[in-house]
CSV table of C-alpha atoms in Angstrom, one decimal:
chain,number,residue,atom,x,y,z
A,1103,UNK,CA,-12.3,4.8,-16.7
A,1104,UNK,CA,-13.1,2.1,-18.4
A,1105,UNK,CA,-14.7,1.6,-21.9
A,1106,UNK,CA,-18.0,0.8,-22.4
A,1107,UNK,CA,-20.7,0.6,-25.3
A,1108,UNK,CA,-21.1,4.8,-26.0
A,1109,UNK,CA,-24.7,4.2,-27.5
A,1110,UNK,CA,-26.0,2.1,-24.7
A,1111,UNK,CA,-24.3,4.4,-21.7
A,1112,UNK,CA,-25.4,7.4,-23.5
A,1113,UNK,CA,-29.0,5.9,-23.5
A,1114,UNK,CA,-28.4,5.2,-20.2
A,1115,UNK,CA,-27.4,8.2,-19.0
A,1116,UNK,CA,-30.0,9.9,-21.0
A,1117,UNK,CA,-32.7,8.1,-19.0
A,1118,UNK,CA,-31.4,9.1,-16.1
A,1119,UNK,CA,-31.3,13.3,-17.0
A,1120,UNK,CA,-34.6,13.3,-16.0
A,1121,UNK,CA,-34.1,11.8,-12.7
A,1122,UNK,CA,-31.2,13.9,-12.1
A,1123,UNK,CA,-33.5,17.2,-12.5
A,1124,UNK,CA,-35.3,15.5,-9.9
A,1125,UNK,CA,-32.1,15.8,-7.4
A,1126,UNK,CA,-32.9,19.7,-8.0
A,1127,UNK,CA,-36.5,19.9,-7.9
A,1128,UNK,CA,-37.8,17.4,-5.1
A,1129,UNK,CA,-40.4,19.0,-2.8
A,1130,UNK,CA,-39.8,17.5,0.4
A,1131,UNK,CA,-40.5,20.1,2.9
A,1132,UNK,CA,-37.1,21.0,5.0
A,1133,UNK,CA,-34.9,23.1,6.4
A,1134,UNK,CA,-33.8,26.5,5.2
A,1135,UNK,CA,-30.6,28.1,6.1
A,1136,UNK,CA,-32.5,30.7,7.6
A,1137,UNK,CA,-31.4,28.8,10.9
A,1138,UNK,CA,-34.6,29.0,12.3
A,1139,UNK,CA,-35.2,26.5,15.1
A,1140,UNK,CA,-37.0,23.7,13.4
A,1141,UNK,CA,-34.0,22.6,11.7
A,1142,UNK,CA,-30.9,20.6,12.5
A,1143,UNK,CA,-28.0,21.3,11.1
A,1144,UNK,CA,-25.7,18.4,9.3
A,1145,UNK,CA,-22.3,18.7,7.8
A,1146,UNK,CA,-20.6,17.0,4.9
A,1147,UNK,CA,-17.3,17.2,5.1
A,1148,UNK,CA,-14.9,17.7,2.2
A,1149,UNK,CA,-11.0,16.5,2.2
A,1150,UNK,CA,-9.2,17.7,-1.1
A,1151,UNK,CA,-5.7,19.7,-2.1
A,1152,UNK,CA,-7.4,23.3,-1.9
A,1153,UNK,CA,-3.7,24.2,-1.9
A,1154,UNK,CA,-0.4,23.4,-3.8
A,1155,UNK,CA,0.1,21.8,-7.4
A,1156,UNK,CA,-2.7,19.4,-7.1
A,1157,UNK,CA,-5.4,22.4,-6.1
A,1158,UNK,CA,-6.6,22.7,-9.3
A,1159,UNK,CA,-8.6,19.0,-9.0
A,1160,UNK,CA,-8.8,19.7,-5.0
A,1161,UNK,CA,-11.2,22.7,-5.8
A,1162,UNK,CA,-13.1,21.3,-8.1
A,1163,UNK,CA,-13.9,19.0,-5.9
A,1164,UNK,CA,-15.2,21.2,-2.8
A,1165,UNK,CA,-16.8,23.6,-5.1
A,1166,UNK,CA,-19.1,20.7,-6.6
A,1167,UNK,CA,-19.4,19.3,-3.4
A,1168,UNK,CA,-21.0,23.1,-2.0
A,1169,UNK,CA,-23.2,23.3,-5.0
A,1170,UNK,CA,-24.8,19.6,-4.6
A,1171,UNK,CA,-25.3,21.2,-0.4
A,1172,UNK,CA,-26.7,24.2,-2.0
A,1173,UNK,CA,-29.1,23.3,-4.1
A,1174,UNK,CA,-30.4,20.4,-0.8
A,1175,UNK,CA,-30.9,22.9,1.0
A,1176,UNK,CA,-32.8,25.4,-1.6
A,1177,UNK,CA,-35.1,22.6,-2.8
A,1178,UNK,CA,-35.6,21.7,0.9
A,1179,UNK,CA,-34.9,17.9,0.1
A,1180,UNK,CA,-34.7,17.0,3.7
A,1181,UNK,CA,-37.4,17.4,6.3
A,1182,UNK,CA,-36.1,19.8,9.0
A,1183,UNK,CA,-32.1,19.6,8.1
A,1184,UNK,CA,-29.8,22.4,7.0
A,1185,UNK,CA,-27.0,21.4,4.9
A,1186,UNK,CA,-23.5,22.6,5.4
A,1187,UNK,CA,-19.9,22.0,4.3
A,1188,UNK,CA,-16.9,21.9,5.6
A,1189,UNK,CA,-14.0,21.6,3.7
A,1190,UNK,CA,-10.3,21.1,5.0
A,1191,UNK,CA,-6.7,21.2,3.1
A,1192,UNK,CA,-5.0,18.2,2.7
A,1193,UNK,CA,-2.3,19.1,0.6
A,1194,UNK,CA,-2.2,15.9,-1.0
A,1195,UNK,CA,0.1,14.7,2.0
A,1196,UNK,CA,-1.1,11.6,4.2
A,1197,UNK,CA,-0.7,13.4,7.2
A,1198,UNK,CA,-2.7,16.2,7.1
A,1199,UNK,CA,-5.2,13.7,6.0
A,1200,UNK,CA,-5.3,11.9,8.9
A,1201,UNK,CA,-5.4,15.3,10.8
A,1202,UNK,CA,-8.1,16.4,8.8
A,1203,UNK,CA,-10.3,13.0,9.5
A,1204,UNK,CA,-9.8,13.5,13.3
A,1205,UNK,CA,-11.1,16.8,13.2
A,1206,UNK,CA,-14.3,15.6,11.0
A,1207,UNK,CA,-14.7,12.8,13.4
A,1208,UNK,CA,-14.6,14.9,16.4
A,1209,UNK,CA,-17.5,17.7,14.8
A,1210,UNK,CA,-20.7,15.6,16.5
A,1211,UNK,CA,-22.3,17.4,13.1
A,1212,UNK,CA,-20.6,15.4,10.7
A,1213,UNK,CA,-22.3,13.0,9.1
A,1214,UNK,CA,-20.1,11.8,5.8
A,1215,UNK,CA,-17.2,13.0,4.3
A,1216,UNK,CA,-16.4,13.6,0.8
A,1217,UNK,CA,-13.1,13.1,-0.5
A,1218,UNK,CA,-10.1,12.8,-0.5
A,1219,UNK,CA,-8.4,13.4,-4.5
A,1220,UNK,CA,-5.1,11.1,-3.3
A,1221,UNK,CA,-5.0,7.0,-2.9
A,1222,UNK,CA,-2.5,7.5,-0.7
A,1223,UNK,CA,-4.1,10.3,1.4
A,1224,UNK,CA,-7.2,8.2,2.1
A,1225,UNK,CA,-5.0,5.4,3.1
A,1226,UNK,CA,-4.1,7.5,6.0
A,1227,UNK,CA,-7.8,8.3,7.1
A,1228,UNK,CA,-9.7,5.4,6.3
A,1229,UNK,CA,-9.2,3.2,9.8
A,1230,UNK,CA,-10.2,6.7,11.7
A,1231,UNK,CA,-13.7,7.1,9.2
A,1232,UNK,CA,-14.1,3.3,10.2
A,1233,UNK,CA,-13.9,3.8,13.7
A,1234,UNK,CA,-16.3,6.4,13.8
A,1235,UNK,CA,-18.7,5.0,11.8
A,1236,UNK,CA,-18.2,8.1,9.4
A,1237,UNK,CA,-18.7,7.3,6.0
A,1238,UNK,CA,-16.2,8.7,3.3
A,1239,UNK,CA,-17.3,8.8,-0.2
A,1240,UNK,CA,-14.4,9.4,-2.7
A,1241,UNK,CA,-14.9,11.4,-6.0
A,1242,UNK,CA,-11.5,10.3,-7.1
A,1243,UNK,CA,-9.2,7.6,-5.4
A,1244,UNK,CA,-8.6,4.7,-7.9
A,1245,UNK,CA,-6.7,2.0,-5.9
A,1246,UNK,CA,-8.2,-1.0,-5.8
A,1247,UNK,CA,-6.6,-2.1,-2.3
A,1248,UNK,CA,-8.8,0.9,-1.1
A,1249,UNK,CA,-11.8,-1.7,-1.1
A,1250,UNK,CA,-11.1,-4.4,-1.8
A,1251,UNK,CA,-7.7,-5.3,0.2
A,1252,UNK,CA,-3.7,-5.6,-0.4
A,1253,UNK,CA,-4.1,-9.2,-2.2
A,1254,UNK,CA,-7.0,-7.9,-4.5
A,1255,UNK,CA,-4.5,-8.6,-7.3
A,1256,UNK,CA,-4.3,-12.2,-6.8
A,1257,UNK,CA,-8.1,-12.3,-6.4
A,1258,UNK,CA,-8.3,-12.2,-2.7
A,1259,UNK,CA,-11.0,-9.2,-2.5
A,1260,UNK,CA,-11.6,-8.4,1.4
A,1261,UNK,CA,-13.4,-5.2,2.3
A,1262,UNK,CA,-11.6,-3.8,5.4
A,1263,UNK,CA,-13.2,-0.7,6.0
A,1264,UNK,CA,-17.3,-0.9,5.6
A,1265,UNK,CA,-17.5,3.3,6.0
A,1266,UNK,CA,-15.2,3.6,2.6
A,1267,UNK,CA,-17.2,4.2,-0.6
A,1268,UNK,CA,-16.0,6.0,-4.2
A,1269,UNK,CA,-18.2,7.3,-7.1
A,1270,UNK,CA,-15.1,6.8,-9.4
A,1271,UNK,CA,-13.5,3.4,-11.4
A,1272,UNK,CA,-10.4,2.0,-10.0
A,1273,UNK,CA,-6.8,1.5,-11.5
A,1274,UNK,CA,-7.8,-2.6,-11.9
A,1275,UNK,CA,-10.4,-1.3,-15.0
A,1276,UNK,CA,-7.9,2.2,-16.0
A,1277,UNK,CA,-4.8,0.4,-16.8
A,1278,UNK,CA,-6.1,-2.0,-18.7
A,1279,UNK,CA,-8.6,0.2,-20.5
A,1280,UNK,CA,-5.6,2.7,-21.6
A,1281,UNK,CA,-3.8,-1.1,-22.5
A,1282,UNK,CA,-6.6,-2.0,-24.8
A,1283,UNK,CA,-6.7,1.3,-26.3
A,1284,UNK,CA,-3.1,2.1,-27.6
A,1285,UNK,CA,-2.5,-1.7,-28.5
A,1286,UNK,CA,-6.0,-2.3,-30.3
A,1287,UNK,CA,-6.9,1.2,-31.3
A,1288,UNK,CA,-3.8,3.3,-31.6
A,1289,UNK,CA,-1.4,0.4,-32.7
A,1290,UNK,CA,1.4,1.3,-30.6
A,1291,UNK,CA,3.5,-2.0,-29.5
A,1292,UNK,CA,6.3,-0.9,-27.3
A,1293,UNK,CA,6.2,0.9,-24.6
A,1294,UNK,CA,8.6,2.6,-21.7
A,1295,UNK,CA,6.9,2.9,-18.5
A,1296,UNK,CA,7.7,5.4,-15.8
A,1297,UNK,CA,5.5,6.0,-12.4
A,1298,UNK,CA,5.9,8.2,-9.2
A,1299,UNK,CA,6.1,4.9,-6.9
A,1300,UNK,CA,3.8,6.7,-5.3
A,1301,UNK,CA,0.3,4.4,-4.3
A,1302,UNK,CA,-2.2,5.8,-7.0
A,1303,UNK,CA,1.3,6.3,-9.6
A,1304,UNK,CA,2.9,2.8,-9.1
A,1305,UNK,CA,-0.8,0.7,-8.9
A,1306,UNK,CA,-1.9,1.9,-12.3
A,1307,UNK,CA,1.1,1.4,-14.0
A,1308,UNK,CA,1.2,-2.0,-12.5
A,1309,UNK,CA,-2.5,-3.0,-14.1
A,1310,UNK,CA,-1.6,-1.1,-17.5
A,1311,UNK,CA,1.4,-3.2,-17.8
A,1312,UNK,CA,0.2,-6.3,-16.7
A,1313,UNK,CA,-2.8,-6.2,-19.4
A,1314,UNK,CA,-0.7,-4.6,-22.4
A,1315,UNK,CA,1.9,-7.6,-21.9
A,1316,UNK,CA,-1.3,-9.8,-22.4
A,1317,UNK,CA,-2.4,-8.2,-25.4
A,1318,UNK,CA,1.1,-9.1,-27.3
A,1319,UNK,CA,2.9,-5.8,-26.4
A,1320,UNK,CA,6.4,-4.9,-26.0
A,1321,UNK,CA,7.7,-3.0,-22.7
A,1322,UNK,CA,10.8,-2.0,-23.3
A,1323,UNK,CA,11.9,-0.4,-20.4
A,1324,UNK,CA,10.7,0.9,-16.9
A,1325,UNK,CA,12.0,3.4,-14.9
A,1326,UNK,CA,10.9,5.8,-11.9
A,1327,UNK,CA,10.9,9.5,-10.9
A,1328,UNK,CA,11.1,11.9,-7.8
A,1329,UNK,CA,7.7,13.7,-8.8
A,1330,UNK,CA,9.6,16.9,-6.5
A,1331,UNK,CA,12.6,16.7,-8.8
A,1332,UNK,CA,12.0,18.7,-12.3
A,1333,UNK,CA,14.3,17.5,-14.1
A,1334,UNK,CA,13.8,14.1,-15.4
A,1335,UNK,CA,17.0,14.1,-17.7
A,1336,UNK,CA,18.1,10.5,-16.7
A,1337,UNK,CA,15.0,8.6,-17.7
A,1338,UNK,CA,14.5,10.7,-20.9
A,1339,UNK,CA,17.8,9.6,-22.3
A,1340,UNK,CA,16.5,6.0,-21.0
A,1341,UNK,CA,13.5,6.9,-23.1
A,1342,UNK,CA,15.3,8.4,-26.3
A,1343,UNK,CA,17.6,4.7,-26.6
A,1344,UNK,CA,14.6,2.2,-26.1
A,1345,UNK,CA,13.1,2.2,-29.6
A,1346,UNK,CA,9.6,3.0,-27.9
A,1347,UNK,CA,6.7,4.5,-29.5
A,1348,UNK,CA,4.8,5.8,-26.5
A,1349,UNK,CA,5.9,6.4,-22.6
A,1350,UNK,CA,3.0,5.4,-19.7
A,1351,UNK,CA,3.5,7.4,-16.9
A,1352,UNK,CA,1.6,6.5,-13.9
A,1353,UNK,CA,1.5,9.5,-11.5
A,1354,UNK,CA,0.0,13.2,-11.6
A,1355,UNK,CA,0.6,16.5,-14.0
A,1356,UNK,CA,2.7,18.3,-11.9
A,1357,UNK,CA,5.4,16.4,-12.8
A,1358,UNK,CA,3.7,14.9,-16.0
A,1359,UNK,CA,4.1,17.9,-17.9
A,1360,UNK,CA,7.2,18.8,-17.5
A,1361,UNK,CA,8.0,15.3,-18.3
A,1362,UNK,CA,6.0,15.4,-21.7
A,1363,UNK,CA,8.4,18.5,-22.2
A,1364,UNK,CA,11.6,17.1,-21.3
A,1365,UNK,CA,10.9,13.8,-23.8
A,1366,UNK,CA,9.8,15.8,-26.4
A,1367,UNK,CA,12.6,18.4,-26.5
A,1368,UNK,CA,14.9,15.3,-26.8
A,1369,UNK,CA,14.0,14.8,-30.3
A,1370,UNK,CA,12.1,11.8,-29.2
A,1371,UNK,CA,8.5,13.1,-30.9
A,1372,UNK,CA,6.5,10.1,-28.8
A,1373,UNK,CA,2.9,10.6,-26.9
A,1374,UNK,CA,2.9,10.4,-23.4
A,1375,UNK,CA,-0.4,8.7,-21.6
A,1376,UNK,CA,-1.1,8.6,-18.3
A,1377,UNK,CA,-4.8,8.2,-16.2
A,1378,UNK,CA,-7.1,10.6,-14.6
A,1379,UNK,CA,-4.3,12.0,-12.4
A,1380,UNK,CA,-2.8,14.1,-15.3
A,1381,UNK,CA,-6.1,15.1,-16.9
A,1382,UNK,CA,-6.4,18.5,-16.4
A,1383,UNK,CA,-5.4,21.8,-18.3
A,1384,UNK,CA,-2.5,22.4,-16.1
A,1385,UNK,CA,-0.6,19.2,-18.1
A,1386,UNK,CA,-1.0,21.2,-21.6
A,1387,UNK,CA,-0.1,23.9,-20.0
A,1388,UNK,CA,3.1,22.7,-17.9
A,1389,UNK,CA,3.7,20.0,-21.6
A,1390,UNK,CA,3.9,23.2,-23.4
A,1391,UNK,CA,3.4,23.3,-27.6
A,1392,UNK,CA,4.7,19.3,-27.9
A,1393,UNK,CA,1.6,18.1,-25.4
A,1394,UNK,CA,0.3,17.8,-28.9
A,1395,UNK,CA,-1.3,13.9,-29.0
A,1396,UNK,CA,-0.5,12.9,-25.5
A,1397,UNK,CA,-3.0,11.0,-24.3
A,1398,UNK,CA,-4.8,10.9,-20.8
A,1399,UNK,CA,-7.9,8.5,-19.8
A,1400,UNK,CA,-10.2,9.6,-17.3
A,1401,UNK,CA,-13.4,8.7,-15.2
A,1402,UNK,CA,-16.7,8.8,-16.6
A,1403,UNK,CA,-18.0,10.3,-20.0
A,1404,UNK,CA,-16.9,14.1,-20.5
A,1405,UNK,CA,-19.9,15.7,-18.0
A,1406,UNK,CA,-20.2,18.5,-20.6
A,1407,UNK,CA,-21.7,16.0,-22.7
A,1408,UNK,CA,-24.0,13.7,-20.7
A,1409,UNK,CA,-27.7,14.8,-21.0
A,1410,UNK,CA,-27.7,13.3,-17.0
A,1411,UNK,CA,-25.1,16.3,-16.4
A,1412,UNK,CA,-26.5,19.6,-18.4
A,1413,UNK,CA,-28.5,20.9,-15.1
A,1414,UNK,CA,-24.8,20.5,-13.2
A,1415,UNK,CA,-23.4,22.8,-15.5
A,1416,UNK,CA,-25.6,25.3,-15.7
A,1417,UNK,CA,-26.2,25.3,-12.1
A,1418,UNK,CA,-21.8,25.4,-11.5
A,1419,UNK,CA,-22.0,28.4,-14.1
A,1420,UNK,CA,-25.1,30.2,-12.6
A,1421,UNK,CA,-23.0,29.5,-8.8
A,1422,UNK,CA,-20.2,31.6,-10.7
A,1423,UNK,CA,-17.6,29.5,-8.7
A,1424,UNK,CA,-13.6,31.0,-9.1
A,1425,UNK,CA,-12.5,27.5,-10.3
A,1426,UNK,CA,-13.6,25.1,-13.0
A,1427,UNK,CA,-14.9,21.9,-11.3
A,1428,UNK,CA,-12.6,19.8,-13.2
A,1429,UNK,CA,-12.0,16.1,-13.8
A,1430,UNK,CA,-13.7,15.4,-10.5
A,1431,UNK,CA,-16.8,17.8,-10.0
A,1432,UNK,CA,-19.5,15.9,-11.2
A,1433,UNK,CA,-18.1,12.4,-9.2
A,1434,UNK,CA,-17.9,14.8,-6.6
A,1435,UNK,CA,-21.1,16.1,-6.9
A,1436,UNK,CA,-22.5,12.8,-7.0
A,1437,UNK,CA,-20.4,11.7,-3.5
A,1438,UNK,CA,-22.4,14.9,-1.9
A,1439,UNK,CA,-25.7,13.5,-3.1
A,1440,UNK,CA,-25.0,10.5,-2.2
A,1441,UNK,CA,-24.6,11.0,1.5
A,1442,UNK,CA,-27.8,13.7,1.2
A,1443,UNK,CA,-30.0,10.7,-0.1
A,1444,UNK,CA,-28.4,8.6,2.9
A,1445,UNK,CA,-29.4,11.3,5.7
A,1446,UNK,CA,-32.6,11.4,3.8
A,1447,UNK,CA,-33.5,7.8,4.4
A,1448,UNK,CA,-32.2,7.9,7.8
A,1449,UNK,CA,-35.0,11.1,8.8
A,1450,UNK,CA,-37.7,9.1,7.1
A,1451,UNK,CA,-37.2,5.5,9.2
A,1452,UNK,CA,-37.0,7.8,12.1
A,1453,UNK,CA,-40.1,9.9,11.9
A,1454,UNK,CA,-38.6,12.9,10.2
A,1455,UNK,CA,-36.1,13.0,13.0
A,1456,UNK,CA,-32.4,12.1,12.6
A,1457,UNK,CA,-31.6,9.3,15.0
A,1458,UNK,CA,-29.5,9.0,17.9
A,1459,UNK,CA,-27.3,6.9,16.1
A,1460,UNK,CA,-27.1,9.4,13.0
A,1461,UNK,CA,-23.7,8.2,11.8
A,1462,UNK,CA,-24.3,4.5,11.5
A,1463,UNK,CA,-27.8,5.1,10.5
A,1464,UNK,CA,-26.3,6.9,7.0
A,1465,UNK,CA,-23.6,4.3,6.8
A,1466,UNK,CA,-25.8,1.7,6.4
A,1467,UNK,CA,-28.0,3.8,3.9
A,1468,UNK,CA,-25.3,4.9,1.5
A,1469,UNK,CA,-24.6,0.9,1.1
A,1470,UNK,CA,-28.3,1.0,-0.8
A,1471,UNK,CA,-28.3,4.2,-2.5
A,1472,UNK,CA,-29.7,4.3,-5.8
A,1473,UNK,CA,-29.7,7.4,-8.1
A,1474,UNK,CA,-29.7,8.7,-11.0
A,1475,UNK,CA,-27.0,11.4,-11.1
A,1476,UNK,CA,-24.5,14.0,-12.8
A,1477,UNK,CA,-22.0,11.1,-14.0
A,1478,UNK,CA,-25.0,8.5,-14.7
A,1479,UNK,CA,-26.2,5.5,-12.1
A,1480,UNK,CA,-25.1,6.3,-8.8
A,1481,UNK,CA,-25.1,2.8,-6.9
A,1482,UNK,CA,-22.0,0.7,-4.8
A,1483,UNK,CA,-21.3,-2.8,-5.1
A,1484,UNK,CA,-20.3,-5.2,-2.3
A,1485,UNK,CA,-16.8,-3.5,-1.6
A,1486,UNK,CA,-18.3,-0.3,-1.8
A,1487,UNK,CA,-16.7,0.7,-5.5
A,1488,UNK,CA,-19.0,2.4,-8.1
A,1489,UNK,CA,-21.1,0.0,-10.0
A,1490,UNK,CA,-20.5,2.6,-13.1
A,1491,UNK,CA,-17.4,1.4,-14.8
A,1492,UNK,CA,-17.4,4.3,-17.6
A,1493,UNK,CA,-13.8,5.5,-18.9
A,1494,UNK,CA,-12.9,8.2,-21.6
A,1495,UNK,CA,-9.5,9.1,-23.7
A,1496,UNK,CA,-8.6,12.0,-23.8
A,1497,UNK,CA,-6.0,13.6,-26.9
A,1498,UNK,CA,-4.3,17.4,-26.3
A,1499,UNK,CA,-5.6,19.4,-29.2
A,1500,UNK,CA,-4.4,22.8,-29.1
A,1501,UNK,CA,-4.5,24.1,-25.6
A,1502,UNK,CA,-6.8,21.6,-24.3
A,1503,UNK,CA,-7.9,18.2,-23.7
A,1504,UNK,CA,-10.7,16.7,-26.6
A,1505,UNK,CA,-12.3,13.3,-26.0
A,1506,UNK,CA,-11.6,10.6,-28.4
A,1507,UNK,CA,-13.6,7.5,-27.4
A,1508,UNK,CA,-15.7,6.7,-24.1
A,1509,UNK,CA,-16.5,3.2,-23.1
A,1510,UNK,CA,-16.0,0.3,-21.0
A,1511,UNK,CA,-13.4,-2.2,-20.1
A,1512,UNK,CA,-13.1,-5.0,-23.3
């Protein structure tokens, strides 16, 4: 989410389209799912919103999790494993998170988890993962406390759980990027800031303000908003009085949208930004005809455009999955891989066998995993966060979302 040189990430990721053909055309010799007896049978779990207002990421996210299993198991990329998925319905609440990583912990065939789309949901599940020695790789959560600890702010940086890992750039590179951008790029000096105070909502807000301050701009206000409530009347009129020229909003597009609406039909003809959370077509759609230059960033380079993602594409088209897979797919696909690679290099230091220790074995692999994949380098640093920092803006162009620049963190 952050912004980076284009020409030297595109070379980059250009590179690394050839390795990424690779992920689909290794010829290690492995299981089928014909089920015969040679193989053994591992399960990646997936933990996503495959219901309610947030599905429309949550799906995206299992579906290019399947197609990464798929395509394991039809190039046979794993001596004498099967691949499978399971994927369970979070709702986006933080409870039927931590139901869902009890149930993945107690399946002895679970070897990694992908997932989940919501900070706040993997807050919930992260100490059972840990326990278990179950790694989780996330596609999507962006708080840096995830990693890196409550006082990361103040540059205290303590990993707590070793089994957590994401594919996707936090909040502490978003905000700031989406600062950078408006005050350097789009000129635009004062701001009114709303969030969800929600954990992914209230965090990113927190780093956007904190670096567009520094830059010389203007807040001039703040306010918050029940995300179940639709009418957001009271902040609007706090909105319309406050002389700004564009709103931050640090939460998700079911209630984005309708606030984009609700500004806009006040006569107050400002752009709305917000960060990954709101990037999907559902915001135009819920914004309505006045979504018109609002402004979104999200993680990554737009995958329809990265050489390093073209095989993804055509392989998510050929699958003729219901859904699109969304802001999320190719991180997600990349999460999937990740553990694949790590159950890989566990069967090879134990004779083509998986060990007795299966779950700790991958742990420790995904810590060195090295790849080249659908969103570009696939590699974790010490905390476990994506060594790929790469961020995009988005602007609403008609019915849809068009990138504007891609890049890194200034």
């Amino acid at each position: 989410m952050r912004q980076r040189s284009l020409i030297a990430v595109t070379a980059a990721l250009a590179a690394g389209a050839l390795t990424l053909t690779a992920c689909g055309s290794r010829n290690d010799k492995a299981g089928s799912d014909t089920g015969d007896g040679g193989n053994t049978t591992v399960v990646i779990g997936v933990d996503a919103p495959l219901t309610g207002d947030l599905s429309a990421l949550g799906l995206g996210i299992k579906n290019s999790a399947d197609l990464a299993v798929k395509q394991a198991n039809e190039k046979k990329y794993v001596k004498g494993v099967t691949f499978k998925i399971q994927a369970l319905d979070d709702q986006a609440q933080a409870s039927s998170g931590q139901q869902n990583a009890t149930k993945l912990v107690a399946d002895k065939d679970v070897l990694g988890v992908v997932g989940p789309l919501n900070s706040s949901v993997s807050e919930s599940m992260q100490k059972v993962f840990d326990d278990a020695k179950l790694v989780q790789i996330s596609p999507a959560n962006t708080s840096p406390s995830l990693t890196q600890g409550p006082k990361w702010a103040t540059g205290e940086k303590v990993r707590t759980y070793k089994s957590y890992f994401r594919t996707a750039t936090t909040d502490a590179v978003q905000g700031p990027f989406a600062a950078q951008y408006l005050f350097n790029k789009a000129g635009k000096k004062k701001v009114f800031i709303i969030d969800d105070k929600k954990t992914y909502g209230a965090g990113l807000a927190g780093t956007f303000k904190g670096e567009f301050t520094k830059l010389g701009g203007q807040v001039v206000g703040e306010g918050h908003i029940d995300p179940e409530s639709k009418d957001f009347s009271a902040v609007v009129t706090q909105v319309k009085s406050s002389g700004a020229d564009v709103v931050y909003y640090g939460g998700e597009y079911p209630a984005a949208g309708p606030l984009s609406k609700q500004i806009k039909a006040s006569g107050t003809n400002i752009p709305l930004i917000g960060g990954d959370g709101i990037y999907d077509k559902k915001y135009v759609e819920l914004a309505g005809e006045g979504a018109a230059g609002d402004l979104a960033t999200s993680v990554g380079a737009p995958v329809e455009s990265l050489p390093s993602a073209k095989e993804f594409v055509a392989n998510y088209t050929k699958a003729a999955y219901k859904e699109p897979f969304s802001a999320y797919g190719g991180y997600s696909y990349d999460s999937a891989w990740a553990i694949i690679e790590a159950v890989k290099a566990a069967v090879d230091a134990n004779n083509g066998k998986l060990p007795a220790d299966a779950r700790a074995k991958v742990l420790a692999a995904v810590q060195s995993v090295s790849f080249d994949g659908v969103t570009g380098k696939v590699s974790f640093d010490e905390f476990g966060d994506a060594t790929n920092k790469q961020l995009t803006v988005y602007k609403v162009e008609g019915n849809d979302w068009k990138s504007v620049e891609s890049g890194t963190l200034g």
